[in-house]
Short mmCIF file of C-alpha atoms in Angstrom, two decimals:
data_model
loop_
_atom_site.label_atom_id
_atom_site.label_comp_id
_atom_site.label_asym_id
_atom_site.label_seq_id
_atom_site.Cartn_x
_atom_site.Cartn_y
_atom_site.Cartn_z
CA UNK A 1 -5.03 -2.52 -28.02
CA UNK A 2 -1.95 -3.01 -25.87
CA UNK A 3 0.48 -2.82 -28.74
CA UNK A 4 -0.30 0.87 -29.13
CA UNK A 5 0.96 1.53 -25.65
CA UNK A 6 4.39 0.05 -26.25
CA UNK A 7 7.51 2.07 -25.87
CA UNK A 8 8.96 2.42 -29.36
CA UNK A 9 12.44 2.75 -27.94
CA UNK A 10 12.34 -0.51 -26.13
CA UNK A 11 14.05 -2.66 -28.74
CA UNK A 12 17.07 -0.37 -28.81
CA UNK A 13 17.70 -0.40 -25.09
CA UNK A 14 21.01 -1.86 -24.00
CA UNK A 15 21.20 -3.12 -20.44
CA UNK A 16 22.39 -0.41 -18.08
CA UNK A 17 22.63 2.14 -20.82
CA UNK A 18 19.20 3.66 -20.43
CA UNK A 19 17.90 5.30 -17.30
CA UNK A 20 14.40 4.82 -18.64
CA UNK A 21 14.47 1.03 -18.23
CA UNK A 22 12.33 1.24 -15.09
CA UNK A 23 9.77 3.33 -16.96
CA UNK A 24 9.54 0.68 -19.66
CA UNK A 25 9.02 -1.94 -16.97
CA UNK A 26 6.29 0.16 -15.32
CA UNK A 27 4.61 0.54 -18.68
CA UNK A 28 4.69 -3.21 -19.25
CA UNK A 29 3.18 -3.76 -15.78
CA UNK A 30 0.38 -1.31 -16.57
CA UNK A 31 -0.32 -3.06 -19.86
CA UNK A 32 -0.49 -6.44 -18.10
CA UNK A 33 -2.81 -4.84 -15.51
CA UNK A 34 -5.10 -3.71 -18.32
CA UNK A 35 -5.22 -7.28 -19.65
CA UNK A 36 -6.13 -8.54 -16.17
CA UNK A 37 -8.84 -5.92 -15.61
CA UNK A 38 -10.33 -6.59 -19.04
CA UNK A 39 -10.31 -10.35 -18.46
CA UNK A 40 -11.97 -9.94 -15.05
CA UNK A 41 -14.76 -7.99 -16.72
CA UNK A 42 -15.25 -10.39 -19.60
CA UNK A 43 -15.00 -13.66 -17.68
CA UNK A 44 -12.31 -16.29 -17.49
CA UNK A 45 -11.66 -19.98 -17.24
CA UNK A 46 -10.40 -21.16 -13.87
CA UNK A 47 -8.50 -24.37 -13.31
CA UNK A 48 -6.82 -25.79 -10.22
CA UNK A 49 -3.07 -26.22 -9.89
CA UNK A 50 -3.62 -27.96 -6.58
CA UNK A 51 -6.36 -28.19 -3.96
CA UNK A 52 -5.78 -24.64 -2.81
CA UNK A 53 -4.20 -22.98 -5.83
CA UNK A 54 -5.95 -21.73 -8.95
CA UNK A 55 -4.76 -20.58 -12.35
CA UNK A 56 -6.92 -18.56 -14.73
CA UNK A 57 -6.75 -17.68 -18.40
CA UNK A 58 -5.83 -14.20 -17.13
CA UNK A 59 -2.57 -15.47 -15.58
CA UNK A 60 -1.64 -17.12 -18.86
CA UNK A 61 -2.55 -14.15 -21.06
CA UNK A 62 -0.69 -11.73 -18.80
CA UNK A 63 2.44 -13.90 -18.71
CA UNK A 64 2.45 -14.45 -22.47
CA UNK A 65 2.20 -10.71 -23.00
CA UNK A 66 4.87 -9.86 -20.45
CA UNK A 67 7.30 -12.46 -21.77
CA UNK A 68 7.16 -10.95 -25.25
CA UNK A 69 7.20 -7.38 -23.96
CA UNK A 70 10.07 -7.75 -21.46
CA UNK A 71 12.25 -9.66 -23.89
CA UNK A 72 11.85 -6.73 -26.27
CA UNK A 73 13.07 -4.40 -23.52
CA UNK A 74 16.03 -6.65 -22.75
CA UNK A 75 16.51 -9.31 -25.43
CA UNK A 76 19.61 -10.84 -23.83
CA UNK A 77 17.86 -11.71 -20.58
CA UNK A 78 16.29 -15.02 -19.63
CA UNK A 79 12.74 -15.30 -18.39
CA UNK A 80 11.42 -16.88 -15.21
CA UNK A 81 7.64 -16.58 -15.03
CA UNK A 82 5.24 -18.32 -12.69
CA UNK A 83 3.14 -19.97 -15.36
CA UNK A 84 5.93 -21.17 -17.65
CA UNK A 85 8.65 -22.13 -15.15
CA UNK A 86 10.16 -25.56 -15.68
CA UNK A 87 11.85 -25.66 -12.27
CA UNK A 88 15.33 -24.57 -13.40
CA UNK A 89 16.79 -21.11 -13.00
CA UNK A 90 17.88 -19.58 -16.33
CA UNK A 91 21.38 -18.18 -16.82
CA UNK A 92 21.42 -14.66 -15.33
CA UNK A 93 20.48 -11.99 -16.08
CA UNK A 94 16.81 -12.88 -16.18
CA UNK A 95 13.36 -11.42 -15.67
CA UNK A 96 11.36 -12.71 -12.69
CA UNK A 97 7.67 -12.27 -13.31
CA UNK A 98 4.43 -12.93 -11.51
CA UNK A 99 1.84 -12.08 -14.14
CA UNK A 100 -0.90 -12.13 -11.49
CA UNK A 101 0.04 -12.33 -7.81
CA UNK A 102 -3.07 -13.20 -5.82
CA UNK A 103 -4.80 -15.43 -8.36
CA UNK A 104 -7.24 -16.88 -5.82
CA UNK A 105 -8.30 -13.34 -4.86
CA UNK A 106 -8.65 -12.38 -8.52
CA UNK A 107 -10.78 -15.42 -9.32
CA UNK A 108 -13.11 -14.61 -6.40
CA UNK A 109 -13.35 -10.88 -7.10
CA UNK A 110 -11.48 -10.05 -3.87
CA UNK A 111 -9.69 -6.90 -5.07
CA UNK A 112 -6.18 -7.64 -3.79
CA UNK A 113 -3.92 -8.78 -6.65
CA UNK A 114 -0.95 -7.36 -8.48
CA UNK A 115 1.50 -7.65 -11.35
CA UNK A 116 5.11 -8.14 -10.22
CA UNK A 117 8.18 -7.69 -12.43
CA UNK A 118 11.83 -7.86 -11.40
CA UNK A 119 15.19 -8.02 -13.17
CA UNK A 120 17.92 -10.16 -11.61
CA UNK A 121 21.51 -9.52 -12.67
CA UNK A 122 22.85 -12.69 -11.06
CA UNK A 123 24.07 -10.75 -8.04
CA UNK A 124 21.21 -8.41 -7.22
CA UNK A 125 17.69 -7.41 -8.21
CA UNK A 126 18.32 -4.32 -10.33
CA UNK A 127 14.75 -3.29 -11.11
CA UNK A 128 11.44 -4.05 -9.42
CA UNK A 129 7.85 -3.03 -10.04
CA UNK A 130 4.63 -4.07 -8.27
CA UNK A 131 1.44 -2.71 -9.83
CA UNK A 132 -1.95 -2.82 -8.07
CA UNK A 133 -4.58 -2.10 -10.74
CA UNK A 134 -7.44 -2.03 -8.20
CA UNK A 135 -6.06 1.10 -6.52
CA UNK A 136 -4.01 2.25 -9.53
CA UNK A 137 -0.87 2.19 -7.40
CA UNK A 138 2.55 1.57 -8.93
CA UNK A 139 5.46 0.73 -6.65
CA UNK A 140 8.83 0.85 -8.40
CA UNK A 141 12.54 0.79 -7.67
CA UNK A 142 15.85 0.78 -9.50
CA UNK A 143 18.89 -0.33 -7.54
CA UNK A 144 20.39 2.65 -5.71
CA UNK A 145 17.60 5.07 -6.61
CA UNK A 146 15.05 4.63 -3.81
CA UNK A 147 11.54 3.19 -3.76
CA UNK A 148 8.64 5.03 -5.35
CA UNK A 149 4.86 4.94 -5.22
CA UNK A 150 3.12 6.67 -8.13
CA UNK A 151 6.18 8.85 -8.64
CA UNK A 152 6.59 9.85 -4.99
CA UNK A 153 9.51 8.49 -2.97
CA UNK A 154 8.48 6.24 -0.10
CA UNK A 155 10.25 4.91 2.96
CA UNK A 156 9.80 1.91 5.18
CA UNK A 157 8.48 2.37 8.69
CA UNK A 158 10.66 3.78 11.46
CA UNK A 159 8.68 1.96 14.15
CA UNK A 160 11.00 0.93 16.97
CA UNK A 161 8.79 -1.16 19.23
CA UNK A 162 7.20 -4.38 18.10
CA UNK A 163 4.12 -3.52 20.18
CA UNK A 164 3.48 -0.59 17.79
CA UNK A 165 3.65 -2.74 14.64
CA UNK A 166 1.18 -4.01 12.08
CA UNK A 167 2.56 -7.05 10.27
CA UNK A 168 1.32 -9.14 7.39
CA UNK A 169 1.91 -12.79 6.65
CA UNK A 170 0.72 -15.59 4.42
CA UNK A 171 -0.12 -19.24 4.69
CA UNK A 172 1.40 -21.63 2.16
CA UNK A 173 -0.74 -23.42 -0.41
CA UNK A 174 1.16 -26.67 -0.07
CA UNK A 175 -0.28 -27.54 3.27
CA UNK A 176 -2.00 -30.23 5.16
CA UNK A 177 -3.79 -29.50 8.39
CA UNK A 178 -1.03 -31.12 10.42
CA UNK A 179 1.77 -29.18 8.72
CA UNK A 180 0.57 -25.86 10.03
CA UNK A 181 2.10 -26.14 13.46
CA UNK A 182 5.16 -24.02 12.77
CA UNK A 183 3.33 -21.29 10.84
CA UNK A 184 0.67 -20.94 13.49
CA UNK A 185 3.37 -20.92 16.17
CA UNK A 186 4.95 -17.84 14.60
CA UNK A 187 1.52 -16.29 14.09
CA UNK A 188 0.65 -16.91 17.72
CA UNK A 189 3.97 -15.45 18.88
CA UNK A 190 3.38 -12.20 17.01
CA UNK A 191 -0.37 -11.98 17.71
CA UNK A 192 0.35 -11.63 21.38
CA UNK A 193 2.91 -8.89 20.78
CA UNK A 194 1.89 -6.60 17.91
CA UNK A 195 -1.02 -4.27 17.17
CA UNK A 196 -2.37 -6.34 14.34
CA UNK A 197 -1.66 -8.98 11.72
CA UNK A 198 -3.01 -8.75 8.22
CA UNK A 199 -3.35 -11.33 5.48
CA UNK A 200 -4.16 -9.84 2.09
CA UNK A 201 -3.16 -12.71 -0.18
CA UNK A 202 -0.59 -11.00 -2.43
CA UNK A 203 2.96 -11.30 -1.08
CA UNK A 204 4.20 -8.82 -3.69
CA UNK A 205 1.74 -6.21 -2.43
CA UNK A 206 2.58 -6.95 1.20
CA UNK A 207 6.25 -6.27 0.45
CA UNK A 208 5.33 -3.08 -1.42
CA UNK A 209 3.34 -2.00 1.64
CA UNK A 210 6.37 -2.62 3.86
CA UNK A 211 8.35 -0.41 1.47
CA UNK A 212 5.93 2.49 1.94
CA UNK A 213 5.43 2.02 5.68
CA UNK A 214 1.78 0.91 5.54
CA UNK A 215 2.99 -2.33 7.10
CA UNK A 216 5.84 -2.50 9.58
CA UNK A 217 6.80 -6.01 8.56
CA UNK A 218 5.96 -9.11 6.55
CA UNK A 219 7.02 -12.71 6.87
CA UNK A 220 6.21 -15.75 4.78
CA UNK A 221 7.74 -19.14 4.20
CA UNK A 222 7.40 -21.33 1.10
CA UNK A 223 7.40 -18.53 -1.45
CA UNK A 224 8.56 -18.65 -5.02
CA UNK A 225 11.02 -16.22 -6.66
CA UNK A 226 8.24 -14.29 -8.47
CA UNK A 227 6.34 -13.65 -5.22
CA UNK A 228 9.30 -11.85 -3.67
CA UNK A 229 11.76 -10.51 -6.25
CA UNK A 230 10.29 -7.07 -7.03
CA UNK A 231 9.13 -6.56 -3.44
CA UNK A 232 12.61 -7.42 -2.16
CA UNK A 233 14.13 -4.50 -4.05
CA UNK A 234 11.29 -2.16 -3.03
CA UNK A 235 11.92 -2.85 0.66
CA UNK A 236 15.68 -2.58 0.27
CA UNK A 237 15.45 0.72 -1.58
CA UNK A 238 12.94 2.09 0.94
CA UNK A 239 15.53 1.87 3.71
CA UNK A 240 14.04 -1.30 5.15
CA UNK A 241 15.62 -4.63 5.96
CA UNK A 242 14.93 -7.79 4.01
CA UNK A 243 16.34 -11.25 4.47
CA UNK A 244 15.58 -14.87 3.78
CA UNK A 245 12.73 -16.15 5.99
CA UNK A 246 14.89 -17.16 8.93
CA UNK A 247 17.58 -14.56 8.26
CA UNK A 248 20.62 -14.49 6.02
CA UNK A 249 20.97 -13.11 2.53
CA UNK A 250 17.89 -13.15 0.35
CA UNK A 251 18.24 -14.52 -3.19
CA UNK A 252 15.53 -15.53 -5.67
CA UNK A 253 16.02 -19.10 -4.44
CA UNK A 254 15.58 -18.18 -0.76
CA UNK A 255 12.17 -19.86 -0.55
CA UNK A 256 10.77 -17.28 1.86
CA UNK A 257 11.26 -13.76 3.14
CA UNK A 258 11.20 -11.56 6.23
CA UNK A 259 11.00 -7.84 5.52
CA UNK A 260 10.47 -4.85 7.78
CA UNK A 261 11.52 -1.41 8.81
CA UNK A 262 15.18 -1.41 9.85
CA UNK A 263 14.68 -1.11 13.58
CA UNK A 264 12.57 -4.18 14.17
CA UNK A 265 14.05 -6.73 11.78
CA UNK A 266 16.16 -8.55 14.33
CA UNK A 267 13.19 -8.77 16.69
CA UNK A 268 11.08 -10.20 13.87
CA UNK A 269 13.71 -12.84 13.18
CA UNK A 270 13.75 -13.68 16.88
CA UNK A 271 10.01 -14.36 16.71
CA UNK A 272 10.38 -16.48 13.60
CA UNK A 273 13.19 -18.54 15.10
CA UNK A 274 11.53 -19.17 18.47
CA UNK B 1 -17.21 22.40 4.59
CA UNK B 2 -19.30 19.37 5.47
CA UNK B 3 -22.38 21.36 6.47
CA UNK B 4 -22.87 22.39 2.85
CA UNK B 5 -23.34 18.78 1.89
CA UNK B 6 -26.23 18.15 4.26
CA UNK B 7 -29.61 17.12 3.03
CA UNK B 8 -31.92 20.05 3.76
CA UNK B 9 -34.87 17.72 4.08
CA UNK B 10 -33.33 15.66 6.80
CA UNK B 11 -34.88 17.42 9.77
CA UNK B 12 -38.39 16.91 8.37
CA UNK B 13 -38.06 13.17 7.89
CA UNK B 14 -40.40 11.03 9.96
CA UNK B 15 -39.29 7.47 10.59
CA UNK B 16 -40.61 5.13 7.94
CA UNK B 17 -42.28 7.89 6.01
CA UNK B 18 -39.45 8.64 3.63
CA UNK B 19 -37.99 6.17 1.19
CA UNK B 20 -34.94 8.37 0.94
CA UNK B 21 -33.77 7.61 4.46
CA UNK B 22 -31.07 5.26 3.15
CA UNK B 23 -29.83 7.98 0.81
CA UNK B 24 -29.53 10.39 3.73
CA UNK B 25 -27.57 7.74 5.63
CA UNK B 26 -25.28 7.20 2.64
CA UNK B 27 -24.71 10.93 2.42
CA UNK B 28 -23.81 11.08 6.10
CA UNK B 29 -21.35 8.18 5.61
CA UNK B 30 -19.72 9.99 2.70
CA UNK B 31 -19.40 13.16 4.76
CA UNK B 32 -17.77 11.22 7.60
CA UNK B 33 -15.47 9.60 5.03
CA UNK B 34 -14.42 13.07 3.85
CA UNK B 35 -13.58 14.03 7.42
CA UNK B 36 -11.45 10.88 7.79
CA UNK B 37 -9.61 11.39 4.50
CA UNK B 38 -8.94 15.05 5.35
CA UNK B 39 -7.67 14.12 8.82
CA UNK B 40 -5.40 11.41 7.40
CA UNK B 41 -3.83 14.01 5.12
CA UNK B 42 -3.41 16.67 7.76
CA UNK B 43 -2.15 14.50 10.61
CA UNK B 44 -3.78 13.26 13.78
CA UNK B 45 -3.21 12.48 17.42
CA UNK B 46 -3.15 8.81 18.29
CA UNK B 47 -3.79 7.40 21.75
CA UNK B 48 -4.13 3.84 23.00
CA UNK B 49 -7.38 2.38 24.30
CA UNK B 50 -5.51 -0.76 25.24
CA UNK B 51 -2.26 -2.48 24.32
CA UNK B 52 -3.55 -3.41 20.89
CA UNK B 53 -6.29 -0.85 20.24
CA UNK B 54 -5.83 2.75 19.13
CA UNK B 55 -8.12 5.74 18.94
CA UNK B 56 -7.35 8.82 16.87
CA UNK B 57 -8.73 12.34 16.70
CA UNK B 58 -10.28 11.19 13.42
CA UNK B 59 -12.51 8.62 15.21
CA UNK B 60 -13.71 11.31 17.59
CA UNK B 61 -14.33 13.95 14.90
CA UNK B 62 -16.19 11.48 12.70
CA UNK B 63 -18.37 10.25 15.56
CA UNK B 64 -19.19 13.77 16.74
CA UNK B 65 -20.22 14.69 13.22
CA UNK B 66 -22.29 11.55 12.66
CA UNK B 67 -24.08 11.84 15.98
CA UNK B 68 -25.29 15.33 15.12
CA UNK B 69 -26.11 14.43 11.53
CA UNK B 70 -27.95 11.17 12.20
CA UNK B 71 -30.02 12.65 14.99
CA UNK B 72 -31.14 15.30 12.53
CA UNK B 73 -32.23 12.54 10.15
CA UNK B 74 -34.11 10.72 12.92
CA UNK B 75 -34.42 12.89 16.05
CA UNK B 76 -36.42 10.31 18.04
CA UNK B 77 -33.69 7.66 17.83
CA UNK B 78 -31.01 6.90 20.40
CA UNK B 79 -27.33 6.75 19.50
CA UNK B 80 -24.84 3.98 20.12
CA UNK B 81 -21.41 4.97 18.82
CA UNK B 82 -18.06 3.29 19.44
CA UNK B 83 -16.34 6.30 20.92
CA UNK B 84 -19.13 7.54 23.18
CA UNK B 85 -20.69 4.27 24.37
CA UNK B 86 -21.19 4.01 28.12
CA UNK B 87 -21.82 0.26 28.07
CA UNK B 88 -25.65 0.39 28.13
CA UNK B 89 -27.93 -0.10 25.17
CA UNK B 90 -30.24 2.89 24.58
CA UNK B 91 -34.00 2.42 24.23
CA UNK B 92 -34.71 1.34 20.64
CA UNK B 93 -34.85 2.57 18.01
CA UNK B 94 -31.22 3.67 17.90
CA UNK B 95 -28.37 4.33 15.52
CA UNK B 96 -25.38 1.99 15.71
CA UNK B 97 -22.27 3.73 14.43
CA UNK B 98 -18.64 2.91 13.90
CA UNK B 99 -17.20 6.26 12.88
CA UNK B 100 -13.97 4.54 11.76
CA UNK B 101 -13.84 0.75 11.55
CA UNK B 102 -10.21 -0.30 11.24
CA UNK B 103 -8.61 2.42 13.34
CA UNK B 104 -5.28 0.60 13.65
CA UNK B 105 -5.11 0.33 9.85
CA UNK B 106 -6.02 4.00 9.48
CA UNK B 107 -3.37 5.10 11.96
CA UNK B 108 -0.71 3.10 10.08
CA UNK B 109 -1.79 4.19 6.59
CA UNK B 110 -2.91 0.64 5.72
CA UNK B 111 -5.79 1.54 3.40
CA UNK B 112 -8.48 -0.78 4.79
CA UNK B 113 -10.95 1.15 6.95
CA UNK B 114 -14.58 2.14 6.69
CA UNK B 115 -17.49 4.11 8.11
CA UNK B 116 -20.37 1.91 9.31
CA UNK B 117 -23.90 3.16 10.07
CA UNK B 118 -26.93 1.07 11.02
CA UNK B 119 -30.42 1.75 12.35
CA UNK B 120 -31.89 -0.75 14.82
CA UNK B 121 -35.65 -0.77 15.34
CA UNK B 122 -35.52 -2.97 18.41
CA UNK B 123 -36.44 -6.03 16.36
CA UNK B 124 -34.32 -5.73 13.25
CA UNK B 125 -31.62 -3.66 11.56
CA UNK B 126 -33.68 -1.55 9.15
CA UNK B 127 -30.89 0.34 7.38
CA UNK B 128 -27.21 -0.34 6.96
CA UNK B 129 -24.35 1.39 5.15
CA UNK B 130 -20.63 0.58 4.98
CA UNK B 131 -18.51 3.13 3.14
CA UNK B 132 -14.92 2.47 2.05
CA UNK B 133 -13.40 5.86 1.16
CA UNK B 134 -10.14 4.29 -0.09
CA UNK B 135 -11.91 2.57 -3.00
CA UNK B 136 -14.91 4.92 -3.03
CA UNK B 137 -17.23 1.96 -2.54
CA UNK B 138 -20.58 2.35 -0.79
CA UNK B 139 -22.41 -0.76 0.37
CA UNK B 140 -26.00 -0.09 1.44
CA UNK B 141 -29.21 -1.90 2.34
CA UNK B 142 -32.73 -1.13 3.54
CA UNK B 143 -34.67 -4.01 5.03
CA UNK B 144 -36.47 -5.92 2.29
CA UNK B 145 -34.85 -4.04 -0.59
CA UNK B 146 -31.66 -5.96 -1.32
CA UNK B 147 -27.99 -5.11 -0.87
CA UNK B 148 -26.30 -2.57 -3.11
CA UNK B 149 -22.75 -1.56 -4.04
CA UNK B 150 -22.43 1.88 -5.61
CA UNK B 151 -26.02 1.66 -6.80
CA UNK B 152 -25.75 -1.83 -8.29
CA UNK B 153 -27.50 -4.76 -6.60
CA UNK B 154 -25.13 -7.38 -5.21
CA UNK B 155 -25.56 -10.95 -4.02
CA UNK B 156 -23.69 -13.20 -1.67
CA UNK B 157 -21.70 -16.10 -3.07
CA UNK B 158 -23.40 -19.24 -4.31
CA UNK B 159 -20.34 -21.39 -3.57
CA UNK B 160 -21.42 -24.84 -2.48
CA UNK B 161 -18.19 -26.52 -1.47
CA UNK B 162 -16.06 -25.28 1.38
CA UNK B 163 -12.95 -26.25 -0.60
CA UNK B 164 -13.86 -23.53 -3.13
CA UNK B 165 -14.19 -20.79 -0.51
CA UNK B 166 -12.21 -17.74 0.50
CA UNK B 167 -13.05 -16.71 4.06
CA UNK B 168 -12.03 -13.79 6.23
CA UNK B 169 -11.66 -13.60 9.98
CA UNK B 170 -10.31 -11.38 12.70
CA UNK B 171 -8.40 -11.72 15.92
CA UNK B 172 -9.74 -10.00 19.02
CA UNK B 173 -7.91 -7.10 20.63
CA UNK B 174 -8.59 -8.29 24.14
CA UNK B 175 -6.11 -11.09 24.02
CA UNK B 176 -3.22 -12.60 25.79
CA UNK B 177 -0.96 -15.05 24.05
CA UNK B 178 -2.46 -17.96 25.97
CA UNK B 179 -6.05 -17.01 25.18
CA UNK B 180 -5.65 -17.59 21.48
CA UNK B 181 -6.09 -21.34 21.56
CA UNK B 182 -9.69 -21.41 20.42
CA UNK B 183 -9.33 -18.79 17.71
CA UNK B 184 -6.31 -20.48 16.23
CA UNK B 185 -8.12 -23.82 16.44
CA UNK B 186 -10.88 -22.52 14.18
CA UNK B 187 -8.32 -20.87 11.92
CA UNK B 188 -6.41 -24.13 11.66
CA UNK B 189 -9.59 -26.07 10.93
CA UNK B 190 -10.51 -23.82 8.01
CA UNK B 191 -6.94 -23.36 6.72
CA UNK B 192 -6.76 -27.03 5.94
CA UNK B 193 -10.08 -26.97 4.09
CA UNK B 194 -10.57 -23.72 2.15
CA UNK B 195 -8.80 -21.94 -0.69
CA UNK B 196 -7.67 -19.04 1.41
CA UNK B 197 -8.20 -17.00 4.55
CA UNK B 198 -7.94 -13.24 4.59
CA UNK B 199 -7.57 -10.78 7.44
CA UNK B 200 -8.17 -7.18 6.40
CA UNK B 201 -8.80 -5.58 9.79
CA UNK B 202 -12.26 -4.06 9.19
CA UNK B 203 -15.08 -6.42 10.18
CA UNK B 204 -17.64 -4.08 8.59
CA UNK B 205 -15.83 -4.32 5.26
CA UNK B 206 -15.44 -8.10 5.55
CA UNK B 207 -19.21 -8.41 5.98
CA UNK B 208 -19.80 -6.06 3.05
CA UNK B 209 -17.50 -8.27 0.96
CA UNK B 210 -19.52 -11.34 1.97
CA UNK B 211 -22.63 -9.46 0.80
CA UNK B 212 -21.16 -8.92 -2.68
CA UNK B 213 -19.57 -12.36 -3.01
CA UNK B 214 -15.92 -11.25 -2.88
CA UNK B 215 -15.67 -13.38 0.24
CA UNK B 216 -17.60 -16.61 0.72
CA UNK B 217 -17.70 -16.24 4.48
CA UNK B 218 -16.52 -14.36 7.55
CA UNK B 219 -16.33 -15.33 11.20
CA UNK B 220 -15.21 -13.38 14.24
CA UNK B 221 -15.76 -13.60 17.97
CA UNK B 222 -15.59 -10.75 20.48
CA UNK B 223 -17.09 -8.06 18.27
CA UNK B 224 -19.04 -5.01 19.31
CA UNK B 225 -22.46 -3.95 17.90
CA UNK B 226 -20.93 -1.25 15.68
CA UNK B 227 -18.55 -3.72 14.02
CA UNK B 228 -21.41 -5.90 12.80
CA UNK B 229 -24.74 -4.05 12.62
CA UNK B 230 -24.62 -2.57 9.11
CA UNK B 231 -22.78 -5.58 7.70
CA UNK B 232 -25.39 -7.92 9.19
CA UNK B 233 -28.14 -6.31 7.13
CA UNK B 234 -25.98 -6.21 4.01
CA UNK B 235 -25.38 -9.97 4.19
CA UNK B 236 -29.03 -10.70 4.98
CA UNK B 237 -30.28 -8.57 2.09
CA UNK B 238 -27.72 -10.08 -0.30
CA UNK B 239 -29.31 -13.50 0.12
CA UNK B 240 -26.62 -14.73 2.48
CA UNK B 241 -26.88 -16.27 5.91
CA UNK B 242 -25.80 -14.50 9.06
CA UNK B 243 -25.95 -15.69 12.65
CA UNK B 244 -24.34 -15.15 16.02
CA UNK B 245 -20.77 -16.50 16.10
CA UNK B 246 -21.68 -20.05 17.13
CA UNK B 247 -25.11 -19.98 15.48
CA UNK B 248 -28.51 -18.73 16.57
CA UNK B 249 -30.14 -15.39 15.94
CA UNK B 250 -27.87 -12.40 15.57
CA UNK B 251 -28.69 -9.27 17.57
CA UNK B 252 -26.54 -6.19 18.25
CA UNK B 253 -25.61 -7.84 21.57
CA UNK B 254 -24.52 -11.12 19.94
CA UNK B 255 -20.83 -10.46 20.61
CA UNK B 256 -19.70 -12.11 17.38
CA UNK B 257 -20.87 -13.15 13.94
CA UNK B 258 -20.67 -15.86 11.31
CA UNK B 259 -21.79 -14.78 7.84
CA UNK B 260 -21.61 -16.51 4.47
CA UNK B 261 -23.34 -17.45 1.28
CA UNK B 262 -26.43 -19.54 2.07
CA UNK B 263 -25.09 -22.92 1.00
CA UNK B 264 -22.08 -23.12 3.28
CA UNK B 265 -23.30 -21.52 6.50
CA UNK B 266 -24.03 -24.75 8.33
CA UNK B 267 -20.62 -26.13 7.35
CA UNK B 268 -18.99 -22.95 8.66
CA UNK B 269 -20.79 -23.31 11.97
CA UNK B 270 -19.61 -26.92 12.14
CA UNK B 271 -16.03 -25.71 11.83
CA UNK B 272 -16.52 -23.07 14.48
CA UNK B 273 -18.12 -25.50 16.90
CA UNK B 274 -15.53 -28.28 16.49
#
């Protein structure tokens, strides 16, 4: 059923030569979203990656589909996907894909999960798309062309005071009770200072929400490239600020991220570094 | 525009004599939801109740509408609404209303907020409705008749092991940095033991999600009657377990709540009491 939806032009696209590349990426994200919705309805097998982290047949199906589909759009690119990663970065350019961000939510029926697709040139994320099938919201960006939500340009928050902010964060999977000191320290620091802190469980969606101003900021350590890559470009193109977790240039290997509206980024980093 | 939607029968309803009372309540919740969506689109004034807590013109409009509407449905009942409460409980029976649960989210455009309506007989919550306009999801329950989501019966989670659970929680508004010790202690306890912890920012919705099994459990201290009343009945009618925060019978004056699927409630209370 998904083959019918494919862009017939895709195999002829040369990198950089087609302004419709982002539309092909959006279409691929929608197709993967359809696979995930259909699998949620029909049931799935769930296995554990670790104590806290699940993987479902839906993750695997979605990644298999996206790998094929994205390599048709850009055959010269490598592919870095959550479920098939061997731990090495491919030669750039490559796709960075989370076929299902928020797997634990998905497996429980908690309706906060997304598809995340990015394209890394080796120097910069050039395209990014985060698709939320539950709300039918598509966040997309091409480098230099702004951030968009369902075809409408969006901008990060202009909030100037941290006391007016709503932030989001996440807690890492690879945790033991005793390792949480630092994360809870940062949480505690912000809890006393902001209007609210949210934890939805999809880092890609949190970054997309920073890009459209629904959240003023987001911080999380111990993230993988696919959790952040598309959201990074969305925030950047929305006029926001995005860095590695403790500051400095973000790259797919940064291992964490701090993103926010422009005015409060340095104050966020201050809280993270305290 | 909302008057046209009113149930013409409502003024003739005698308490307990009409099985359609829950449908009238649902209709009122939908009408309030329409007011909130329209106000979000057209702009609103925002003022601060406290450092962390906002109130908008939308809260006030929604409550004014619901007070009139619900007292038409049941003219003999008192009314306890977030925005007009004077600190005393009315003589039962009374309505317990949150005209906009998740005001901070609403004011920021973070799409997690609800309308919550309950009817307290003096002994028990008899009717409860939580409406999420963003997803067009209506959770409803009448005492003894099960919990329903958009007309489909729902059940709380049957999860037996705490390590398989996703929980939600909240952080109180009335906080100083130093007062957070206990809350973060409970958070830390569960973070090391469960699959994930979520923080959406609408306690009413969190309880509704426990009732339909999207969350395995929810705990929060320092809540008001309107945050919990409808959600309490939803969880109870879904087959779940719901108590005051540290255990014991829940009443509108409980000041907090712990709710979950039946099998893990005692283990949740153990974590909260540690």
